[in-house]
CSV table of C-alpha atoms and ligand atoms in Angstrom, one decimal:
chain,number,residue,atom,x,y,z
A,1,UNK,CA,-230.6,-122.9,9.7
A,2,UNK,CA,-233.7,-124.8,10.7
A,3,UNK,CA,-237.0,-123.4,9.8
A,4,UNK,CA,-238.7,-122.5,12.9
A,5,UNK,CA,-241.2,-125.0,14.9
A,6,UNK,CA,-243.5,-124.0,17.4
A,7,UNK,CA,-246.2,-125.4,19.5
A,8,UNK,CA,-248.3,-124.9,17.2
A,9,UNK,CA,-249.4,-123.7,13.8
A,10,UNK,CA,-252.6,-122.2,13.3
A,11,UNK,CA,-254.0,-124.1,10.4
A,12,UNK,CA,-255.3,-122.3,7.3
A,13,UNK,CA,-258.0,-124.0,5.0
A,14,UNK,CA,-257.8,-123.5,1.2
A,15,UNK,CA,-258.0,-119.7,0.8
A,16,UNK,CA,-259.9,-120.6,-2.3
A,17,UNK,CA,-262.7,-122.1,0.0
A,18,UNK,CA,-262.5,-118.9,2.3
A,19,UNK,CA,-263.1,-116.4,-0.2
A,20,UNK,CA,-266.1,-118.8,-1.4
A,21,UNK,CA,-267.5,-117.8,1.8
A,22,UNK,CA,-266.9,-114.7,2.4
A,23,UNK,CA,-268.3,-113.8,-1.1
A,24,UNK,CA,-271.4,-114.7,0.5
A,25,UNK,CA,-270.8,-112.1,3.4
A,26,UNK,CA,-270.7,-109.5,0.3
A,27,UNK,CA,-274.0,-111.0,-1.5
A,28,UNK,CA,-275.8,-111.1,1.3
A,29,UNK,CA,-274.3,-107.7,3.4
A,30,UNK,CA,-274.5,-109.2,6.6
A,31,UNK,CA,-271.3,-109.0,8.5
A,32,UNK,CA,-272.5,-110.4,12.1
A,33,UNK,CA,-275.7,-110.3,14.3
A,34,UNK,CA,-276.2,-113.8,14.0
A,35,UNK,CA,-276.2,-113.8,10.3
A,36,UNK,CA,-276.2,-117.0,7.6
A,37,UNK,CA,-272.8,-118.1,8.2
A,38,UNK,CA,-273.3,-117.8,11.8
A,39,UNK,CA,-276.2,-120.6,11.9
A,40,UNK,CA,-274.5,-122.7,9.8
A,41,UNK,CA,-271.8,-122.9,12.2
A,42,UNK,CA,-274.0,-123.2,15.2
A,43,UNK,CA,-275.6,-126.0,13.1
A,44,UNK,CA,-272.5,-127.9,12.5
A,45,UNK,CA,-271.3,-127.6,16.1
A,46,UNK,CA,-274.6,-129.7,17.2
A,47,UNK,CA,-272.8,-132.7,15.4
A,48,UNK,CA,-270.4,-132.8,18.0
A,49,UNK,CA,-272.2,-132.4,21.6
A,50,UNK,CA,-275.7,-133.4,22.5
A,51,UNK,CA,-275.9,-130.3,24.8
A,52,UNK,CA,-279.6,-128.6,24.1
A,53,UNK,CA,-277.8,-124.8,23.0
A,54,UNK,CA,-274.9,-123.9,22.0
A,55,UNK,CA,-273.6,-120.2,21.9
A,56,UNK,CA,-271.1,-119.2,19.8
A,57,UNK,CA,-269.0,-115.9,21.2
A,58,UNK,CA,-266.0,-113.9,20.3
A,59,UNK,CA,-263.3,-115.9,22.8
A,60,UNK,CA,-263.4,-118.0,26.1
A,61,UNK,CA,-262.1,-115.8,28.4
A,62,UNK,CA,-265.3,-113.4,27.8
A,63,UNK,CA,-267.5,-116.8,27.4
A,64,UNK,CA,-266.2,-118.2,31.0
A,65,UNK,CA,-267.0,-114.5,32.4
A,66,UNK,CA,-270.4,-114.9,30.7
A,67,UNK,CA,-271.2,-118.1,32.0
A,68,UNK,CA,-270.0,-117.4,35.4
A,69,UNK,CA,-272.7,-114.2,35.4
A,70,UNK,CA,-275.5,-116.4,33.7
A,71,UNK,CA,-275.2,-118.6,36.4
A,72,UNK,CA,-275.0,-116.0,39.1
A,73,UNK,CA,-272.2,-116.9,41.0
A,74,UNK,CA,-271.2,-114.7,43.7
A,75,UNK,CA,-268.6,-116.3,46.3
A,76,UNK,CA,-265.8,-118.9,46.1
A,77,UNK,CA,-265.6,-121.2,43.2
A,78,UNK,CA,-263.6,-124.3,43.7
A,79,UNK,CA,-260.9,-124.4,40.6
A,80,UNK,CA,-257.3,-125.8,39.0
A,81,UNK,CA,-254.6,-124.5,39.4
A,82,UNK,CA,-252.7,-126.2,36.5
A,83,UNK,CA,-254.5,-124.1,33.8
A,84,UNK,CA,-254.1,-121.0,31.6
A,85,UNK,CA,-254.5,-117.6,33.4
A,86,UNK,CA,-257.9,-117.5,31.7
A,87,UNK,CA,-259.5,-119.8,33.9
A,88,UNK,CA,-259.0,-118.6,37.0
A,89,UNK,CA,-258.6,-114.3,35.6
A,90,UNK,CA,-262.3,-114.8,34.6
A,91,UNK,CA,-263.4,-115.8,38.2
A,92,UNK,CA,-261.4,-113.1,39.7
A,93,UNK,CA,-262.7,-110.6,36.7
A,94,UNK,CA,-266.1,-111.8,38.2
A,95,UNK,CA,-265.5,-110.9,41.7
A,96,UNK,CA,-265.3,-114.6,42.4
A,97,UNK,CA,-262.6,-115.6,44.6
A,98,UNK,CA,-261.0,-118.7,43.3
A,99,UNK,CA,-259.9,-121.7,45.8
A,100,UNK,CA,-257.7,-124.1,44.6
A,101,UNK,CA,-257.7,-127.5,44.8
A,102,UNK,CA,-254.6,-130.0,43.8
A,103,UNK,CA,-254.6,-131.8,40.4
A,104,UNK,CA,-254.4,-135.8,39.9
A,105,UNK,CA,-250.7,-136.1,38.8
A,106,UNK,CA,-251.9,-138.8,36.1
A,107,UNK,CA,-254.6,-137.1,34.3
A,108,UNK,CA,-253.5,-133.8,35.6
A,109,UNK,CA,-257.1,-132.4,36.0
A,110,UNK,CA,-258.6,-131.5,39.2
A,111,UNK,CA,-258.9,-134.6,42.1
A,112,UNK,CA,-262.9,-135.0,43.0
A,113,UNK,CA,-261.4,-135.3,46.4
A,114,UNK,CA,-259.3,-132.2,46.7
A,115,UNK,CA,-262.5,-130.2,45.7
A,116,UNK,CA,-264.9,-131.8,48.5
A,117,UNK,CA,-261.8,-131.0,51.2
A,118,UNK,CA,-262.2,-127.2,50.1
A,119,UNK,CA,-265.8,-127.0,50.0
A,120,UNK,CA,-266.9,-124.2,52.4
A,121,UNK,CA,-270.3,-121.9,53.6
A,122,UNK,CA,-269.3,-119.6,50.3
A,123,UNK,CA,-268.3,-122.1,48.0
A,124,UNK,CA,-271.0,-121.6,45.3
A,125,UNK,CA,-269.2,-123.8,42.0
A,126,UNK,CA,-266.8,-125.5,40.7
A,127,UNK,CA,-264.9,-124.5,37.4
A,128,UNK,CA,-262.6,-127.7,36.0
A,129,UNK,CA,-260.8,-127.4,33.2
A,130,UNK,CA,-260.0,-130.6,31.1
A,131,UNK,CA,-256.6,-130.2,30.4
A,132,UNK,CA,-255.1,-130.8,26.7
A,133,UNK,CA,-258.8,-132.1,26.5
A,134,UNK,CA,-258.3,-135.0,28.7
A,135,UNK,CA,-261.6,-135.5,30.3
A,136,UNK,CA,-261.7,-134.3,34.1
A,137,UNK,CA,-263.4,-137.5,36.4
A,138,UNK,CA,-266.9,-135.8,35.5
A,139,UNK,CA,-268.9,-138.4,37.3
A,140,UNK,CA,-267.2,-137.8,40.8
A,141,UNK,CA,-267.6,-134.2,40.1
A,142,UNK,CA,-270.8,-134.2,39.6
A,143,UNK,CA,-271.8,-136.4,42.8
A,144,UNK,CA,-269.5,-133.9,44.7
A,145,UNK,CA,-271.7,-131.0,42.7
A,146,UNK,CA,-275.3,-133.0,43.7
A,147,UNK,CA,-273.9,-133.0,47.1
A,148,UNK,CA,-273.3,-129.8,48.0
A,149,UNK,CA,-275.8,-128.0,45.8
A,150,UNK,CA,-273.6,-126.0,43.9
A,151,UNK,CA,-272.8,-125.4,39.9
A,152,UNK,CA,-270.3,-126.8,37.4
A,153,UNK,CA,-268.5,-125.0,34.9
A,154,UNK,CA,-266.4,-127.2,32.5
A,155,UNK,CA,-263.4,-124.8,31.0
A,156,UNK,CA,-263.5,-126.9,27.8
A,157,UNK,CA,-260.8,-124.8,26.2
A,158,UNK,CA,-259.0,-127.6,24.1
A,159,UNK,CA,-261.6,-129.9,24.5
A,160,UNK,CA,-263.5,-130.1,21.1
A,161,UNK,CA,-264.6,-133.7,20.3
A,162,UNK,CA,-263.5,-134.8,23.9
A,163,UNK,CA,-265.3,-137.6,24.5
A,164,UNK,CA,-265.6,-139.4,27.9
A,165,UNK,CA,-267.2,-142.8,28.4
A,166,UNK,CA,-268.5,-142.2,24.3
A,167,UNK,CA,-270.4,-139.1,25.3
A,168,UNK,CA,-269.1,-135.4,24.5
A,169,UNK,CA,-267.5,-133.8,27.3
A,170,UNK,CA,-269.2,-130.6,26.4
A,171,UNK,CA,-272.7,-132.8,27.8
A,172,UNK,CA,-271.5,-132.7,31.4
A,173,UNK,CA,-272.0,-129.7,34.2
A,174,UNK,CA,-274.4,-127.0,34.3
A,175,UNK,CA,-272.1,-124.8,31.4
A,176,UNK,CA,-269.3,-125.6,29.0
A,177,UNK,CA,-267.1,-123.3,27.2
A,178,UNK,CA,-264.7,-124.6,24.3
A,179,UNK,CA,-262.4,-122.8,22.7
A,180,UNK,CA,-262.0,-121.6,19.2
A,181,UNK,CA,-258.5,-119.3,19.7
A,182,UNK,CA,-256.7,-119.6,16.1
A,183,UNK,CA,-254.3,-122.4,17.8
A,184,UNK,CA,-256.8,-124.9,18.7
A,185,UNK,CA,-258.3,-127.8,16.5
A,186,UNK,CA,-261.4,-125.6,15.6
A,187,UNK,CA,-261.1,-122.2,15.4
A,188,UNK,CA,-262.7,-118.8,14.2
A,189,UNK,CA,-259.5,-116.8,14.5
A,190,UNK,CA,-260.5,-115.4,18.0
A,191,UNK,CA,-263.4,-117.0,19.0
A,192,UNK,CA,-265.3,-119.9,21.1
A,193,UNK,CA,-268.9,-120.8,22.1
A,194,UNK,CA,-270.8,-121.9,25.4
A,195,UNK,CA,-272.8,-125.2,25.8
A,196,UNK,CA,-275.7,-125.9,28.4
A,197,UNK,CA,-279.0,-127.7,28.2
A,198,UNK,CA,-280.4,-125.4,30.8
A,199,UNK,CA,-283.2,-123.3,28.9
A,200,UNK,CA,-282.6,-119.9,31.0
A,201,UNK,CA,-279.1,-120.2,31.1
A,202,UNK,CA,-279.1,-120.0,27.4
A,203,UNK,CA,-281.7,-117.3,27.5
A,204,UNK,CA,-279.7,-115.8,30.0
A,205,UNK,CA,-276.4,-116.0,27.6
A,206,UNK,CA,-277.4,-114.9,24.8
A,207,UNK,CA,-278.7,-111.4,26.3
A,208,UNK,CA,-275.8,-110.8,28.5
A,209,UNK,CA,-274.0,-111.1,25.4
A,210,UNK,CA,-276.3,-109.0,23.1
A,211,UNK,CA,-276.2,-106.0,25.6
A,212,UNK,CA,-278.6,-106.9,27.2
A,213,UNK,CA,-281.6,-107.2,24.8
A,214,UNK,CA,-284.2,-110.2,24.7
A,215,UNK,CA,-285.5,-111.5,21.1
A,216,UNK,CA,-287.5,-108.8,20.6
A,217,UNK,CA,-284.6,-106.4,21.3
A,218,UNK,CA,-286.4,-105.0,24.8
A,219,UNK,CA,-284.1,-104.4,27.9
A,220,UNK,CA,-284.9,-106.7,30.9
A,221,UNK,CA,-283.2,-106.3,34.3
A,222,UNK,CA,-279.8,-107.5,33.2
A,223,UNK,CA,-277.0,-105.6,31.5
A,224,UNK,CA,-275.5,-107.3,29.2
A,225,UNK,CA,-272.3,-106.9,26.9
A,226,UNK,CA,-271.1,-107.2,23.4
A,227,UNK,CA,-269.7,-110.4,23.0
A,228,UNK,CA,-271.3,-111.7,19.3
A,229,UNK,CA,-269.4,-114.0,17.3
A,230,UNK,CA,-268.9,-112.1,13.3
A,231,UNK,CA,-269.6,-113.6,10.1
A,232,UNK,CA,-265.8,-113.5,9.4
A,233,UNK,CA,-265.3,-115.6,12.2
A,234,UNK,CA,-268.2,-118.3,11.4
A,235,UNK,CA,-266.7,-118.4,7.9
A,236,UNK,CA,-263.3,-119.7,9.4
A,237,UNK,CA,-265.1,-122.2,11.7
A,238,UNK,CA,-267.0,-124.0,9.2
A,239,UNK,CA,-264.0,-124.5,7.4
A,240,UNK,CA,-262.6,-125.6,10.4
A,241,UNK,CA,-264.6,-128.2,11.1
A,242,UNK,CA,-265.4,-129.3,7.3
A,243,UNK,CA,-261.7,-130.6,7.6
A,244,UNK,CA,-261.7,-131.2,11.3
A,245,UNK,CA,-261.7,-135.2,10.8
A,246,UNK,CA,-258.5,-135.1,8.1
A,247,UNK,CA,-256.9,-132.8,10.7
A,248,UNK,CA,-257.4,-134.6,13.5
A,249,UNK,CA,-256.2,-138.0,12.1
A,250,UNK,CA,-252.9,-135.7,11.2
A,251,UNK,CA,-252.4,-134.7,15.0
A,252,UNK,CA,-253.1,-138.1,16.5
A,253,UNK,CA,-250.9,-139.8,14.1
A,254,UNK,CA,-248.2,-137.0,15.2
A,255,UNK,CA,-249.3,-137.8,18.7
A,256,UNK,CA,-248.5,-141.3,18.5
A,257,UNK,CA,-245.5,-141.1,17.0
A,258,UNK,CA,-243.8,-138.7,19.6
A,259,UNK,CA,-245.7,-141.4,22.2
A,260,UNK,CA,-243.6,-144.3,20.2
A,261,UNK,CA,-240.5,-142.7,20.1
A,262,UNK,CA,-240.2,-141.3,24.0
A,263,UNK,CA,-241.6,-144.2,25.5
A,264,UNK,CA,-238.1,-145.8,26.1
A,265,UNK,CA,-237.1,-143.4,28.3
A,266,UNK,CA,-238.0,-143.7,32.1
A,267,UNK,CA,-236.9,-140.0,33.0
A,268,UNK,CA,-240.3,-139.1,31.0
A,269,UNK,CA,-244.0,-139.6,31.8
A,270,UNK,CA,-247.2,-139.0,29.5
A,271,UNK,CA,-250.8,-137.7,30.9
A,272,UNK,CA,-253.0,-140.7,31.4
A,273,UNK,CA,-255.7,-140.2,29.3
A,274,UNK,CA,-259.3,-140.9,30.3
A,275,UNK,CA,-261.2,-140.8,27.1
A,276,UNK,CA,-260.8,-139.3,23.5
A,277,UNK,CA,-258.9,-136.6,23.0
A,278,UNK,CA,-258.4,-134.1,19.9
A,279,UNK,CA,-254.7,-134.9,20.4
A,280,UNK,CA,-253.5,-131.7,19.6
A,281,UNK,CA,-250.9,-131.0,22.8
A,282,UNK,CA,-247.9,-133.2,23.6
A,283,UNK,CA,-247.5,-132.6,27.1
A,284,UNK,CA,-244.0,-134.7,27.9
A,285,UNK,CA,-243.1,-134.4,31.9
A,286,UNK,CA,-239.6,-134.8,32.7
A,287,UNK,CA,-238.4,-136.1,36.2
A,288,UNK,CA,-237.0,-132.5,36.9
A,289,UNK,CA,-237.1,-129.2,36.4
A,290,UNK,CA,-233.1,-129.2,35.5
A,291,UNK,CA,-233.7,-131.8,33.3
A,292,UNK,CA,-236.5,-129.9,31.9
A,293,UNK,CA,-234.7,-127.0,31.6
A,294,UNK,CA,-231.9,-128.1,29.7
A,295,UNK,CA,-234.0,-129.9,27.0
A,296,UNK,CA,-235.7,-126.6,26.3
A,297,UNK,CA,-232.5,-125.4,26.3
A,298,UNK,CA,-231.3,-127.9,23.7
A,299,UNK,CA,-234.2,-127.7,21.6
A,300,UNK,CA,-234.5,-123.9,21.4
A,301,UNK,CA,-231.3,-123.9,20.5
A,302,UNK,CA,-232.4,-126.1,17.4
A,303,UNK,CA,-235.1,-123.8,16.5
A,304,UNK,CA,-238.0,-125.5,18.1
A,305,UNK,CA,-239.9,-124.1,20.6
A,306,UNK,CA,-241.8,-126.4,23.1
A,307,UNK,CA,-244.3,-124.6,25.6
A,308,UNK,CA,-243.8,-123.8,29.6
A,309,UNK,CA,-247.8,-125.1,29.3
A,310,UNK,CA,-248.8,-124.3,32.0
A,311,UNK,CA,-246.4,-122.5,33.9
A,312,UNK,CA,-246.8,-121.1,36.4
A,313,UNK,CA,-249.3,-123.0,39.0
A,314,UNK,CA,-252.0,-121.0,39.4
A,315,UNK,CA,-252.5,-120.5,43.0
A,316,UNK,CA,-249.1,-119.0,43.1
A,317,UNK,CA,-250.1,-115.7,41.1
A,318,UNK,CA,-254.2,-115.3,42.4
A,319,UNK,CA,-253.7,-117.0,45.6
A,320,UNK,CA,-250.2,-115.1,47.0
A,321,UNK,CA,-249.0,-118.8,47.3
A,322,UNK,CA,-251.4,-118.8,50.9
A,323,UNK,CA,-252.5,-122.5,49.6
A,324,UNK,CA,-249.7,-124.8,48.7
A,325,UNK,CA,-251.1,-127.2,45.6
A,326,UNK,CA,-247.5,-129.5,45.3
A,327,UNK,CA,-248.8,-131.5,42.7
A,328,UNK,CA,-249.9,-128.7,40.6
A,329,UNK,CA,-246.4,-127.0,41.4
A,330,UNK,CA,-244.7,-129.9,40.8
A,331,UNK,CA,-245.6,-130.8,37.2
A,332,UNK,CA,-245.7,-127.0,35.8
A,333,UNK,CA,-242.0,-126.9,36.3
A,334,UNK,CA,-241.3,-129.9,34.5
A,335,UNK,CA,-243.8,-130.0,32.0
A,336,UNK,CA,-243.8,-129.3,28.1
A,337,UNK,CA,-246.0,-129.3,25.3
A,338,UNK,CA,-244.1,-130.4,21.8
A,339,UNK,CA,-244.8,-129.0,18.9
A,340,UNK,CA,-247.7,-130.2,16.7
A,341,UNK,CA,-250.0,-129.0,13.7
A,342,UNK,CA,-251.3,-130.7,10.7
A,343,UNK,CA,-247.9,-129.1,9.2
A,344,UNK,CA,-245.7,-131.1,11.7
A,345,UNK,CA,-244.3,-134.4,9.9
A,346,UNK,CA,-242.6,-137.2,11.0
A,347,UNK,CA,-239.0,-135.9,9.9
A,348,UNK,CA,-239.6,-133.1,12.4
A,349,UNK,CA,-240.5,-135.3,15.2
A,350,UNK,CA,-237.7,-137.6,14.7
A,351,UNK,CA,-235.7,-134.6,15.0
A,352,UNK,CA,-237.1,-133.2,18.2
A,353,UNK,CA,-237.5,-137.1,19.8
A,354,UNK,CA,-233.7,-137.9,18.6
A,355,UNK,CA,-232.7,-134.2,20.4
A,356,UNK,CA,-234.9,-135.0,23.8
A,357,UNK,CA,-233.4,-139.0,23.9
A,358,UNK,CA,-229.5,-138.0,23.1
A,359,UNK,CA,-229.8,-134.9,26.0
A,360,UNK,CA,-231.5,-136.9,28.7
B,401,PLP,C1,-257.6,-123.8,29.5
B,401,PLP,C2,-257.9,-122.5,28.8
B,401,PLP,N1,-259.0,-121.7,29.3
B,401,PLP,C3,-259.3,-120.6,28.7
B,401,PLP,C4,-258.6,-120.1,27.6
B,401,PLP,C5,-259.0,-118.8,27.0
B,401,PLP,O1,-259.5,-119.0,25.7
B,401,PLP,P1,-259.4,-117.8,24.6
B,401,PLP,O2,-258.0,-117.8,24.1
B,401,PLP,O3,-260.4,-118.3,23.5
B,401,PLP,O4,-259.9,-116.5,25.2
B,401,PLP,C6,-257.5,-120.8,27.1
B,401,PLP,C7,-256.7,-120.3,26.0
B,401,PLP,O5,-255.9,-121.0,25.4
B,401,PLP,C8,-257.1,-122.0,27.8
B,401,PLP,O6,-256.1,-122.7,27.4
């Protein structure tokens, strides 16, 4: 039998290097309150986004919830519904009441146009995601933003080193939040951290998730929760990013080659991209959902597991299906993401293109 291939595999630096750090955790008997290895993270995120503050936090769900309260939103938010639960739970989590509007079916993120048709008295932001880490059409979304006085959130889950246009995604909208779950590029096990520029809404951040307390560890009108990122965690996420270049080169090289292979088939499509991408997910879209179904099929069957991602559209489990998004609908049923990690090799994807091209 086939070893098993998933998605994805959570990559694992040299335990040697680990330990290095976390014999510093012992020297120095600090285990999280914004410690050593904490700060050193923060400090090597800045080398990837010109944002003014960046907040690292124990995962993006609670990071969207937090930026959603340091921003004060009370009311509709405007939002995808091709996206993980996450995106749309932490609105509802919020008292927020999300309001879909359709996706592009090229670059699968949310159309500019779609949001301005759903724009209401109540609407009070907008919270796009940039799907696989494609950038979303930031500039119309921000004109769209100016226009009708309201805030952006940027769910910037898989969108580490996005670029759009050669600047960092993570630059655009009044909050970001990236990811740093043990599957994505960077990770701290569980974890992820929250970009601005905006001076209180950092301020604001950073108490509402340190219960509360200002620098000086007084209470001021806001309650806040625990949401701290641990020194366990940092350690993992400067490792990640001292090999995120090597990795990355792995994953677009894997990328390309599924690209190379699959591109002679017209019963498959690829996600137009619109800037630079980490290129960990390879999203394939079929021209059915049968047809869909039985590669999945097929390639379970081989021991490889490709990902329903995202399935289902959104609307269809917070919205009781009362808005139709077809697009959105559409694509989750025949979309999936192939497997890829730096411990994917071209033998594997041979295998999984040849399986895909004889089945189709
Ligand atoms: C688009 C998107 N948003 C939010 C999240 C939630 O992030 P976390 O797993 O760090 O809580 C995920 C998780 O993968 C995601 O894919």
């Amino acid at each position: 039998m086939k070893p098993q291939l998933f998605i994805t595999k959570s990559y694992l630096p040299p335990k040697e290097e680990y330990l290095e750090l976390l014999s510093l955790i012992w020297d120095n008997h600090i285990l999280t309150n914004e410690g050593e290895l904490y700060k050193r993270f923060q400090e090597l995120l800045k080398g990837y986004s010109n944002s003014k503050y960046i907040i690292p936090l124990v995962n993006g769900a609670i990071a969207l919830q937090l930026a959603i309260r340091a921003l004060e939103l009370q009311g509709e938010i405007i939002t995808t519904p091709f996206s993980h639960f996450a995106s749309s739970g932490s609105l509802v989590w919020e008292g927020c009441k999300p309001v879909y509007a359709d996706i592009d079916p090229q670059t699968l993120n949310i159309d500019p146009l779609e949001i301005e048709k759903r724009i209401t008295k109540k609407t009070v932001g907008i919270l796009a995601v940039h799907v696989y880490g494609n950038p979303c059409d930031v500039e119309q979304i921000a004109l769209v933003s100016k226009k009708h006085n309201i805030k952006i959130i940027y769910d910037a889950a898989h969108a580490f080193g996005s670029t759009y246009k050669n600047r960092y995604v993570t630059e655009f909208g009044d909050v970001s939040m990236v990811s740093f779950h043990s599957t994505k590029i960077i990770h701290t096990i569980e974890g992820a951290a929250l970009y601005t520029s905006g001076k209180t809404i950092n301020e604001r951040i950073k108490k509402l998730s340190y219960f509360g307390m200002d620098n000086n560890r007084q209470f001021k009108q806001i309650y806040g929760t625990n949401a701290k990122m641990s020194e366990f965690a940092a350690a993992m996420g400067i490792l990640s990013i001292k090999h995120f270049e090597a990795n990355k080169s792995i994953l677009k090289e894997n990328f390309e080659h599924y690209h190379l292979l699959l591109n002679v088939s017209n019963r498959i499509s690829f996600q137009k991209l619109s800037g630079e991408i980490n290129y960990l997910y390879v999203p394939v879209i079929f021209e059915s959902k049968l047809l869909k179904k039985k590669i999945k099929q097929v390639l379970e069957s081989n021991n490889i597991f490709p990902r329903e991602y995202f399935y289902p559209s959104l609307e269809s489990i917070f919205n009781n299906h009362k808005q139709s998004c077809l697009i959105s609908k559409s694509i989750s049923e025949r979309i999936l993401c192939l497997p890829n990690s730096v411990y994917v090799n071209k033998d594997d994807i041979n295998n999984v293109c040849r399986l895909i091209l004889d089945n189709i």
